[in-house]
């Protein structure tokens, strides 16, 4: 059954009319053209589809679009609205914290949320925060390094 | 209308390269025929070309490189970027030899309409083969362009030099940029020349671009999410595709009632024999159509003879031992007869999936009889040939583009998904997007071969190994030989009848053979001495244990960076006959692992369990002394994964800090640590740990042996016991097996199980 959902994506008001069971990830990618959030597993386990909903990390592949009515969604495309990279993006770039890069959007979004609530995380806290994000190329050490670096950039 | 049905498709031969050993051919089982092969594609922007793309003759500079009107260069490569770094290094190679900055070279990769056929991207061949190729082309271009400038200035070209894209005459101070040159001279005739074989390359000590750490050229697109992976490609009027899958391997469609699907608005059905595909305006609707069709389909299923519990005995029963050709040095039988103690162990490897983060995905677009396909695969030209064959159109009518993709790990040598997209697209007359679900990935993509590895060893009176008998059933030849100096050794690769479709896997079969060999070395070490066997210092000196080997360090090039390792040598040349510990073993090529460099690059603190979720711990007293502590994981990587082997030739981008395949390395590492602890405590070792790295993948090492009593035989050790329920659930809808996989995946924070959206 199609419904009309009003929500905010990257600070702009959006309205979609679609089946309320469709996943947010598909709506972002197929209806709104925001392909930066990736499909990895479709079951909320790999973190490639991570977006922020009202500031909290959310797996958009298991989030029905019907549940985001009135909410505010931030995707990787919303981090650098003016073209200047977000500190976390800059840190991932500086540290070369990706190989294929397919997990990178989700890693960055999880890191953004982490640093919002904890500007100076310990390594253990970083690992805990990113535990739901998989990198199959296995670049974890660099990713953790990038998160540390991002925290430093954001603090300075 | 859409060519042959899926069941009529021949298995692809893509992973059947002789280089990867005897068991890499697709097997003979009929269920293998359920899927055909697919293709892959990439998208590239078209640069402004000063030279037309047509008429570039193979072997000429223009086939590899051209000069744009703005003075920048466009380089061409048939290789694909899937995270292993060729985009960076090939760009660097061209920039280095052209004498320009990195951003002056734009690299087009894997577009069959634009680039030369460089073969499949596999076996870590890009660095040793294609980088030198690119350098030669670029060096030849630089020489010829220099000559053009010299002619203009009426000087000797050898007097000129190129820096930052500017040709300079140091004696007169005259300068001319490539941009000036391309505007004043027709460079096409010059660049149409063949690349001379003896072109001089810039010596390593003069490198300015190569060998320097640098960001991937499109890194900004990756961190901003704007890069378009194959699954991100969108075309005008594009529809989303899905395919009806059989409930089990070998099942045949008996009948299907598509009434329910026909009733769905906007869903188009493509039916051709057993092939039933759907196209819809959203992936949600396409998937819903496929589910509705599955519910209305009746299948003739085949009994599944083999389960994950019986696969190894099945492989043993079907081992073609009589056809095997052992490689024997000395006499294993004599060696065993002389031995004071003989031991035997067998190791098993499960079928595992590559599980790249990006599932197999493609977009197919027909324009009349011409087809363009964007797909994530390793071999764009191979994909083109396969599409041509299956779709009955000439190769020239097909363009395959492989955008930088989200991982492959040896699993994307075929491109079935592109064929499926192309079939549906042809039938519906619109571009069609296809992306396999994780369930499809884990069920229908080919697997890393399961294997049984049988080891026998004999220990002499001096605690040396006097006999070594190593047979790998179904795992392939890669990394099968022993690097250790054992007088009587027999190495055998044995084919068997793989019940599942199997193919290449990162590092090929070397992961399994290395795992078994090194594990059995541990066993021999344990049996050879009552001393604590796992001494970090000795381990660092080469991975050999007191009482087993007496280190005799060979100071030769291939063993560089290693110490305390006795490497088997060729009696005639005195050179190491094969690889030594830490040397990479990859197919027929072995390259030295530069441990010296690895040591410099690694941060010791980070070797402690780089994998979130991995339960591998290392206590302080287990750590070797500072400065040496890299050796442990590197040892694992070098033998058990391709990361060590990548490191050999890509030192500047060492990934060992993350351990590209620490998946394997850390299993070994973690096990060894526990083994060490158990030995010190003289305890019975019984441990298992998990290493979660990909959705649904569970790695499990379950040794349960009492090493303190130096037993003479061991139970089979399970390795990489991924998908424990895979086989047992083959007869059921794949969704349930997928869930089971996850349930067993060992992750602690899975949250709720996947919400079924329909």
mmCIF file of N, CA and C in Angstrom, chain B residues 499-608:
data_model
loop_
_atom_site.group_PDB
_atom_site.id
_atom_site.type_symbol
_atom_site.label_atom_id
_atom_site.label_comp_id
_atom_site.label_asym_id
_atom_site.label_seq_id
_atom_site.Cartn_x
_atom_site.Cartn_y
_atom_site.Cartn_z
ATOM 1 N N UNK B 499 31.452 -31.377 -5.186
ATOM 2 C CA UNK B 499 29.998 -31.342 -5.256
ATOM 3 C C UNK B 499 29.443 -29.934 -5.444
ATOM 4 N N UNK B 500 30.236 -28.948 -5.204
ATOM 5 C CA UNK B 500 29.773 -27.580 -5.424
ATOM 6 C C UNK B 500 30.613 -26.930 -6.515
ATOM 7 N N UNK B 501 30.027 -25.932 -7.103
ATOM 8 C CA UNK B 501 30.716 -25.142 -8.110
ATOM 9 C C UNK B 501 31.846 -24.390 -7.405
ATOM 10 N N UNK B 502 33.033 -24.590 -7.866
ATOM 11 C CA UNK B 502 34.159 -23.989 -7.170
ATOM 12 C C UNK B 502 35.063 -23.242 -8.129
ATOM 13 N N UNK B 503 35.847 -22.353 -7.586
ATOM 14 C CA UNK B 503 36.712 -21.556 -8.448
ATOM 15 C C UNK B 503 37.761 -20.821 -7.654
ATOM 16 N N UNK B 504 38.268 -19.799 -8.281
ATOM 17 C CA UNK B 504 39.365 -19.053 -7.678
ATOM 18 C C UNK B 504 38.966 -18.446 -6.339
ATOM 19 N N UNK B 505 39.974 -18.223 -5.561
ATOM 20 C CA UNK B 505 39.808 -17.550 -4.288
ATOM 21 C C UNK B 505 41.093 -16.799 -4.053
ATOM 22 N N UNK B 506 41.034 -15.715 -3.331
ATOM 23 C CA UNK B 506 42.246 -14.937 -3.108
ATOM 24 C C UNK B 506 43.362 -15.860 -2.610
ATOM 25 N N UNK B 507 44.526 -15.644 -3.157
ATOM 26 C CA UNK B 507 45.683 -16.456 -2.821
ATOM 27 C C UNK B 507 45.484 -17.895 -3.287
ATOM 28 N N UNK B 508 44.422 -18.105 -4.031
ATOM 29 C CA UNK B 508 44.180 -19.407 -4.621
ATOM 30 C C UNK B 508 44.184 -20.483 -3.556
ATOM 31 N N UNK B 509 44.732 -21.622 -3.876
ATOM 32 C CA UNK B 509 44.674 -22.699 -2.894
ATOM 33 C C UNK B 509 45.706 -22.562 -1.799
ATOM 34 N N UNK B 510 46.536 -21.548 -1.900
ATOM 35 C CA UNK B 510 47.662 -21.456 -0.975
ATOM 36 C C UNK B 510 47.213 -21.329 0.474
ATOM 37 N N UNK B 511 46.074 -20.734 0.689
ATOM 38 C CA UNK B 511 45.623 -20.569 2.068
ATOM 39 C C UNK B 511 45.501 -21.919 2.751
ATOM 40 N N UNK B 512 44.885 -22.850 2.064
ATOM 41 C CA UNK B 512 44.660 -24.156 2.676
ATOM 42 C C UNK B 512 45.940 -24.922 2.875
ATOM 43 N N UNK B 513 46.772 -24.981 1.851
ATOM 44 C CA UNK B 513 48.009 -25.749 1.980
ATOM 45 C C UNK B 513 48.927 -25.134 3.031
ATOM 46 N N UNK B 514 48.971 -23.822 3.069
ATOM 47 C CA UNK B 514 49.812 -23.183 4.078
ATOM 48 C C UNK B 514 49.296 -23.461 5.480
ATOM 49 N N UNK B 515 48.010 -23.406 5.615
ATOM 50 C CA UNK B 515 47.407 -23.697 6.914
ATOM 51 C C UNK B 515 47.774 -25.112 7.351
ATOM 52 N N UNK B 516 47.601 -26.060 6.462
ATOM 53 C CA UNK B 516 47.847 -27.449 6.847
ATOM 54 C C UNK B 516 49.338 -27.685 7.099
ATOM 55 N N UNK B 517 50.155 -27.161 6.216
ATOM 56 C CA UNK B 517 51.599 -27.408 6.370
ATOM 57 C C UNK B 517 52.104 -26.840 7.688
ATOM 58 N N UNK B 518 51.748 -25.594 7.931
ATOM 59 C CA UNK B 518 52.278 -24.968 9.142
ATOM 60 C C UNK B 518 51.674 -25.579 10.402
ATOM 61 N N UNK B 519 50.427 -25.968 10.312
ATOM 62 C CA UNK B 519 49.841 -26.631 11.472
ATOM 63 C C UNK B 519 50.559 -27.951 11.737
ATOM 64 N N UNK B 520 50.852 -28.654 10.669
ATOM 65 C CA UNK B 520 51.532 -29.940 10.860
ATOM 66 C C UNK B 520 52.970 -29.735 11.312
ATOM 67 N N UNK B 521 53.573 -28.662 10.896
ATOM 68 C CA UNK B 521 54.907 -28.341 11.424
ATOM 69 C C UNK B 521 54.822 -28.146 12.941
ATOM 70 N N UNK B 522 53.758 -27.518 13.385
ATOM 71 C CA UNK B 522 53.561 -27.367 14.824
ATOM 72 C C UNK B 522 53.477 -28.732 15.498
ATOM 73 N N UNK B 523 52.766 -29.597 14.844
ATOM 74 C CA UNK B 523 52.591 -30.945 15.406
ATOM 75 C C UNK B 523 53.941 -31.647 15.513
ATOM 76 N N UNK B 524 54.701 -31.566 14.452
ATOM 77 C CA UNK B 524 56.013 -32.219 14.465
ATOM 78 C C UNK B 524 56.909 -31.591 15.536
ATOM 79 N N UNK B 525 56.810 -30.285 15.635
ATOM 80 C CA UNK B 525 57.621 -29.613 16.639
ATOM 81 C C UNK B 525 57.217 -30.079 18.034
ATOM 82 N N UNK B 526 55.941 -30.183 18.230
ATOM 83 C CA UNK B 526 55.457 -30.604 19.537
ATOM 84 C C UNK B 526 55.935 -32.006 19.871
ATOM 85 N N UNK B 527 55.965 -32.833 18.852
ATOM 86 C CA UNK B 527 56.324 -34.224 19.080
ATOM 87 C C UNK B 527 57.820 -34.423 19.197
ATOM 88 N N UNK B 528 58.591 -33.451 18.806
ATOM 89 C CA UNK B 528 60.019 -33.666 18.697
ATOM 90 C C UNK B 528 60.760 -33.348 19.981
ATOM 91 N N UNK B 529 60.125 -32.672 20.872
ATOM 92 C CA UNK B 529 60.869 -32.222 22.028
ATOM 93 C C UNK B 529 59.926 -32.010 23.185
ATOM 94 N N UNK B 530 60.466 -32.188 24.376
ATOM 95 C CA UNK B 530 59.630 -31.908 25.535
ATOM 96 C C UNK B 530 59.788 -30.461 25.971
ATOM 97 N N UNK B 531 60.685 -29.747 25.326
ATOM 98 C CA UNK B 531 60.846 -28.336 25.645
ATOM 99 C C UNK B 531 59.601 -27.572 25.221
ATOM 100 N N UNK B 532 59.390 -26.454 25.875
ATOM 101 C CA UNK B 532 58.289 -25.620 25.369
ATOM 102 C C UNK B 532 58.532 -25.352 23.894
ATOM 103 N N UNK B 533 57.563 -25.647 23.118
ATOM 104 C CA UNK B 533 57.833 -25.615 21.684
ATOM 105 C C UNK B 533 57.720 -24.227 21.100
ATOM 106 N N UNK B 534 56.963 -23.409 21.768
ATOM 107 C CA UNK B 534 56.690 -22.155 21.080
ATOM 108 C C UNK B 534 57.440 -21.034 21.760
ATOM 109 N N UNK B 535 58.595 -20.841 21.296
ATOM 110 C CA UNK B 535 59.432 -19.828 21.869
ATOM 111 C C UNK B 535 59.458 -18.650 20.907
ATOM 112 N N UNK B 536 59.026 -17.537 21.396
ATOM 113 C CA UNK B 536 58.896 -16.387 20.515
ATOM 114 C C UNK B 536 60.173 -16.034 19.792
ATOM 115 N N UNK B 537 61.276 -16.112 20.503
ATOM 116 C CA UNK B 537 62.539 -15.746 19.874
ATOM 117 C C UNK B 537 62.821 -16.651 18.683
ATOM 118 N N UNK B 538 62.618 -17.925 18.917
ATOM 119 C CA UNK B 538 62.916 -18.839 17.818
ATOM 120 C C UNK B 538 61.938 -18.670 16.686
ATOM 121 N N UNK B 539 60.736 -18.412 17.072
ATOM 122 C CA UNK B 539 59.726 -18.196 16.054
ATOM 123 C C UNK B 539 60.150 -17.049 15.149
ATOM 124 N N UNK B 540 60.659 -16.026 15.781
ATOM 125 C CA UNK B 540 61.062 -14.871 15.011
ATOM 126 C C UNK B 540 62.231 -15.179 14.116
ATOM 127 N N UNK B 541 63.027 -16.079 14.537
ATOM 128 C CA UNK B 541 64.182 -16.376 13.694
ATOM 129 C C UNK B 541 63.788 -17.214 12.494
ATOM 130 N N UNK B 542 62.570 -17.466 12.332
ATOM 131 C CA UNK B 542 62.204 -18.105 11.083
ATOM 132 C C UNK B 542 61.047 -19.053 11.180
ATOM 133 N N UNK B 543 60.408 -19.060 12.271
ATOM 134 C CA UNK B 543 59.226 -19.878 12.347
ATOM 135 C C UNK B 543 59.532 -21.339 12.586
ATOM 136 N N UNK B 544 60.729 -21.637 12.989
ATOM 137 C CA UNK B 544 61.076 -23.029 13.233
ATOM 138 C C UNK B 544 61.359 -23.221 14.713
ATOM 139 N N UNK B 545 61.096 -24.378 15.179
ATOM 140 C CA UNK B 545 61.191 -24.616 16.607
ATOM 141 C C UNK B 545 62.429 -25.427 16.943
ATOM 142 N N UNK B 546 62.961 -25.119 18.087
ATOM 143 C CA UNK B 546 64.090 -25.860 18.594
ATOM 144 C C UNK B 546 63.756 -27.346 18.554
ATOM 145 N N UNK B 547 64.709 -28.128 18.178
ATOM 146 C CA UNK B 547 64.472 -29.556 18.187
ATOM 147 C C UNK B 547 63.933 -30.072 16.870
ATOM 148 N N UNK B 548 63.490 -29.190 16.057
ATOM 149 C CA UNK B 548 62.986 -29.648 14.767
ATOM 150 C C UNK B 548 63.986 -29.300 13.672
ATOM 151 N N UNK B 549 64.361 -28.075 13.688
ATOM 152 C CA UNK B 549 65.306 -27.652 12.665
ATOM 153 C C UNK B 549 66.479 -26.975 13.328
ATOM 154 N N UNK B 550 67.624 -27.166 12.779
ATOM 155 C CA UNK B 550 68.754 -26.376 13.223
ATOM 156 C C UNK B 550 68.937 -25.277 12.188
ATOM 157 N N UNK B 551 68.713 -24.094 12.592
ATOM 158 C CA UNK B 551 68.747 -23.016 11.594
ATOM 159 C C UNK B 551 70.105 -22.913 10.914
ATOM 160 N N UNK B 552 70.075 -22.885 9.658
ATOM 161 C CA UNK B 552 71.284 -22.577 8.890
ATOM 162 C C UNK B 552 70.887 -21.496 7.905
ATOM 163 N N UNK B 553 71.179 -20.322 8.297
ATOM 164 C CA UNK B 553 70.696 -19.165 7.548
ATOM 165 C C UNK B 553 71.362 -19.082 6.194
ATOM 166 N N UNK B 554 70.583 -19.062 5.201
ATOM 167 C CA UNK B 554 71.110 -18.875 3.852
ATOM 168 C C UNK B 554 71.013 -17.405 3.499
ATOM 169 N N UNK B 555 72.128 -16.855 3.214
ATOM 170 C CA UNK B 555 72.095 -15.424 2.901
ATOM 171 C C UNK B 555 72.020 -15.269 1.390
ATOM 172 N N UNK B 556 70.882 -15.408 0.877
ATOM 173 C CA UNK B 556 70.731 -15.207 -0.553
ATOM 174 C C UNK B 556 69.520 -14.314 -0.773
ATOM 175 N N UNK B 557 69.396 -13.919 -1.974
ATOM 176 C CA UNK B 557 68.422 -12.862 -2.239
ATOM 177 C C UNK B 557 66.992 -13.274 -1.920
ATOM 178 N N UNK B 558 66.666 -14.464 -2.317
ATOM 179 C CA UNK B 558 65.266 -14.820 -2.155
ATOM 180 C C UNK B 558 64.912 -15.035 -0.695
ATOM 181 N N UNK B 559 65.920 -15.260 0.131
ATOM 182 C CA UNK B 559 65.624 -15.450 1.541
ATOM 183 C C UNK B 559 65.861 -14.173 2.329
ATOM 184 N N UNK B 560 66.097 -13.100 1.613
ATOM 185 C CA UNK B 560 66.409 -11.858 2.281
ATOM 186 C C UNK B 560 65.329 -11.483 3.275
ATOM 187 N N UNK B 561 65.759 -11.020 4.380
ATOM 188 C CA UNK B 561 64.787 -10.615 5.370
ATOM 189 C C UNK B 561 64.398 -11.748 6.288
ATOM 190 N N UNK B 562 64.816 -12.938 5.960
ATOM 191 C CA UNK B 562 64.494 -14.061 6.813
ATOM 192 C C UNK B 562 65.745 -14.455 7.572
ATOM 193 N N UNK B 563 65.547 -15.053 8.674
ATOM 194 C CA UNK B 563 66.706 -15.559 9.381
ATOM 195 C C UNK B 563 66.337 -16.868 10.028
ATOM 196 N N UNK B 564 67.320 -17.641 10.242
ATOM 197 C CA UNK B 564 67.099 -18.871 10.956
ATOM 198 C C UNK B 564 66.278 -19.879 10.184
ATOM 199 N N UNK B 565 66.180 -19.667 8.930
ATOM 200 C CA UNK B 565 65.352 -20.573 8.150
ATOM 201 C C UNK B 565 66.241 -21.425 7.275
ATOM 202 N N UNK B 566 66.022 -22.667 7.330
ATOM 203 C CA UNK B 566 66.776 -23.506 6.429
ATOM 204 C C UNK B 566 65.904 -23.751 5.211
ATOM 205 N N UNK B 567 66.365 -23.225 4.148
ATOM 206 C CA UNK B 567 65.576 -23.293 2.934
ATOM 207 C C UNK B 567 66.138 -24.398 2.071
ATOM 208 N N UNK B 568 65.264 -25.184 1.572
ATOM 209 C CA UNK B 568 65.708 -26.258 0.688
ATOM 210 C C UNK B 568 66.382 -25.640 -0.532
ATOM 211 N N UNK B 569 67.533 -26.194 -0.902
ATOM 212 C CA UNK B 569 68.233 -25.581 -2.021
ATOM 213 C C UNK B 569 68.380 -26.556 -3.176
ATOM 214 N N UNK B 570 68.516 -25.947 -4.305
ATOM 215 C CA UNK B 570 68.723 -26.713 -5.521
ATOM 216 C C UNK B 570 70.153 -27.249 -5.490
ATOM 217 N N UNK B 571 70.359 -28.556 -5.609
ATOM 218 C CA UNK B 571 71.713 -29.099 -5.477
ATOM 219 C C UNK B 571 72.675 -28.540 -6.512
ATOM 220 N N UNK B 572 72.183 -28.169 -7.650
ATOM 221 C CA UNK B 572 73.099 -27.698 -8.697
ATOM 222 C C UNK B 572 73.458 -26.238 -8.508
ATOM 223 N N UNK B 573 72.474 -25.427 -8.331
ATOM 224 C CA UNK B 573 72.752 -23.987 -8.264
ATOM 225 C C UNK B 573 73.067 -23.515 -6.849
ATOM 226 N N UNK B 574 72.657 -24.309 -5.891
ATOM 227 C CA UNK B 574 72.823 -23.853 -4.521
ATOM 228 C C UNK B 574 71.796 -22.822 -4.118
ATOM 229 N N UNK B 575 70.957 -22.449 -5.066
ATOM 230 C CA UNK B 575 69.924 -21.472 -4.762
ATOM 231 C C UNK B 575 68.718 -22.192 -4.151
ATOM 232 N N UNK B 576 67.942 -21.463 -3.410
ATOM 233 C CA UNK B 576 66.735 -22.096 -2.869
ATOM 234 C C UNK B 576 65.894 -22.657 -4.016
ATOM 235 N N UNK B 577 65.478 -23.870 -3.832
ATOM 236 C CA UNK B 577 64.750 -24.513 -4.903
ATOM 237 C C UNK B 577 63.376 -23.897 -5.086
ATOM 238 N N UNK B 578 62.758 -23.624 -3.982
ATOM 239 C CA UNK B 578 61.415 -23.058 -4.054
ATOM 240 C C UNK B 578 61.336 -21.915 -3.060
ATOM 241 N N UNK B 579 60.231 -21.766 -2.542
ATOM 242 C CA UNK B 579 60.044 -20.657 -1.632
ATOM 243 C C UNK B 579 60.547 -21.014 -0.240
ATOM 244 N N UNK B 580 60.689 -20.024 0.567
ATOM 245 C CA UNK B 580 61.041 -20.260 1.952
ATOM 246 C C UNK B 580 59.952 -19.630 2.807
ATOM 247 N N UNK B 581 59.948 -19.911 4.081
ATOM 248 C CA UNK B 581 58.875 -19.353 4.903
ATOM 249 C C UNK B 581 58.836 -17.840 4.746
ATOM 250 N N UNK B 582 57.696 -17.358 4.584
ATOM 251 C CA UNK B 582 57.583 -15.922 4.404
ATOM 252 C C UNK B 582 57.679 -15.519 2.949
ATOM 253 N N UNK B 583 58.071 -16.439 2.122
ATOM 254 C CA UNK B 583 58.032 -16.118 0.703
ATOM 255 C C UNK B 583 56.627 -16.379 0.225
ATOM 256 N N UNK B 584 56.268 -15.611 -0.732
ATOM 257 C CA UNK B 584 54.906 -15.755 -1.186
ATOM 258 C C UNK B 584 54.791 -16.930 -2.099
ATOM 259 N N UNK B 585 53.733 -17.617 -1.926
ATOM 260 C CA UNK B 585 53.490 -18.736 -2.811
ATOM 261 C C UNK B 585 52.175 -18.484 -3.483
ATOM 262 N N UNK B 586 52.255 -18.345 -4.714
ATOM 263 C CA UNK B 586 51.050 -17.971 -5.422
ATOM 264 C C UNK B 586 51.140 -18.588 -6.787
ATOM 265 N N UNK B 587 50.387 -19.602 -6.996
ATOM 266 C CA UNK B 587 50.467 -20.263 -8.280
ATOM 267 C C UNK B 587 51.895 -20.684 -8.531
ATOM 268 N N UNK B 588 52.354 -20.454 -9.713
ATOM 269 C CA UNK B 588 53.696 -20.885 -10.034
ATOM 270 C C UNK B 588 54.719 -19.814 -9.693
ATOM 271 N N UNK B 589 54.242 -18.668 -9.247
ATOM 272 C CA UNK B 589 55.171 -17.575 -8.983
ATOM 273 C C UNK B 589 55.449 -17.473 -7.502
ATOM 274 N N UNK B 590 56.660 -17.278 -7.183
ATOM 275 C CA UNK B 590 56.993 -17.037 -5.787
ATOM 276 C C UNK B 590 57.814 -15.771 -5.713
ATOM 277 N N UNK B 591 57.425 -14.919 -4.869
ATOM 278 C CA UNK B 591 58.177 -13.685 -4.728
ATOM 279 C C UNK B 591 58.572 -13.528 -3.277
ATOM 280 N N UNK B 592 59.724 -12.965 -3.079
ATOM 281 C CA UNK B 592 60.159 -12.853 -1.691
ATOM 282 C C UNK B 592 59.332 -11.851 -0.913
ATOM 283 N N UNK B 593 59.054 -12.202 0.295
ATOM 284 C CA UNK B 593 58.369 -11.280 1.180
ATOM 285 C C UNK B 593 59.421 -10.418 1.848
ATOM 286 N N UNK B 594 59.299 -9.139 1.666
ATOM 287 C CA UNK B 594 60.324 -8.252 2.202
ATOM 288 C C UNK B 594 60.015 -7.929 3.644
ATOM 289 N N UNK B 595 60.404 -8.849 4.500
ATOM 290 C CA UNK B 595 60.103 -8.635 5.910
ATOM 291 C C UNK B 595 60.790 -7.401 6.459
ATOM 292 N N UNK B 596 61.953 -7.115 5.907
ATOM 293 C CA UNK B 596 62.658 -5.949 6.431
ATOM 294 C C UNK B 596 61.782 -4.711 6.294
ATOM 295 N N UNK B 597 61.106 -4.622 5.160
ATOM 296 C CA UNK B 597 60.261 -3.445 4.958
ATOM 297 C C UNK B 597 59.001 -3.533 5.800
ATOM 298 N N UNK B 598 58.490 -4.700 5.889
ATOM 299 C CA UNK B 598 57.278 -4.851 6.671
ATOM 300 C C UNK B 598 57.528 -4.412 8.099
ATOM 301 N N UNK B 599 58.668 -4.784 8.593
ATOM 302 C CA UNK B 599 58.987 -4.428 9.963
ATOM 303 C C UNK B 599 58.950 -2.915 10.165
ATOM 304 N N UNK B 600 59.517 -2.236 9.185
ATOM 305 C CA UNK B 600 59.569 -0.786 9.318
ATOM 306 C C UNK B 600 58.182 -0.180 9.332
ATOM 307 N N UNK B 601 57.315 -0.762 8.553
ATOM 308 C CA UNK B 601 56.042 -0.116 8.323
ATOM 309 C C UNK B 601 55.011 -0.420 9.388
ATOM 310 N N UNK B 602 55.173 -1.499 10.018
ATOM 311 C CA UNK B 602 54.097 -1.870 10.912
ATOM 312 C C UNK B 602 54.222 -1.218 12.271
ATOM 313 N N UNK B 603 53.097 -0.930 12.784
ATOM 314 C CA UNK B 603 53.049 -0.400 14.124
ATOM 315 C C UNK B 603 52.777 -1.571 15.051
ATOM 316 N N UNK B 604 53.689 -1.833 15.953
ATOM 317 C CA UNK B 604 53.554 -3.051 16.759
ATOM 318 C C UNK B 604 52.236 -3.135 17.500
ATOM 319 N N UNK B 605 51.794 -1.987 17.970
ATOM 320 C CA UNK B 605 50.598 -2.040 18.799
ATOM 321 C C UNK B 605 49.390 -2.488 17.999
ATOM 322 N N UNK B 606 49.482 -2.317 16.711
ATOM 323 C CA UNK B 606 48.302 -2.603 15.933
ATOM 324 C C UNK B 606 48.220 -4.030 15.455
ATOM 325 N N UNK B 607 49.210 -4.779 15.777
ATOM 326 C CA UNK B 607 49.105 -6.171 15.390
ATOM 327 C C UNK B 607 48.199 -6.949 16.308
ATOM 328 N N UNK B 608 47.790 -6.304 17.339
ATOM 329 C CA UNK B 608 46.920 -6.998 18.261
ATOM 330 C C UNK B 608 45.498 -6.927 17.734
#
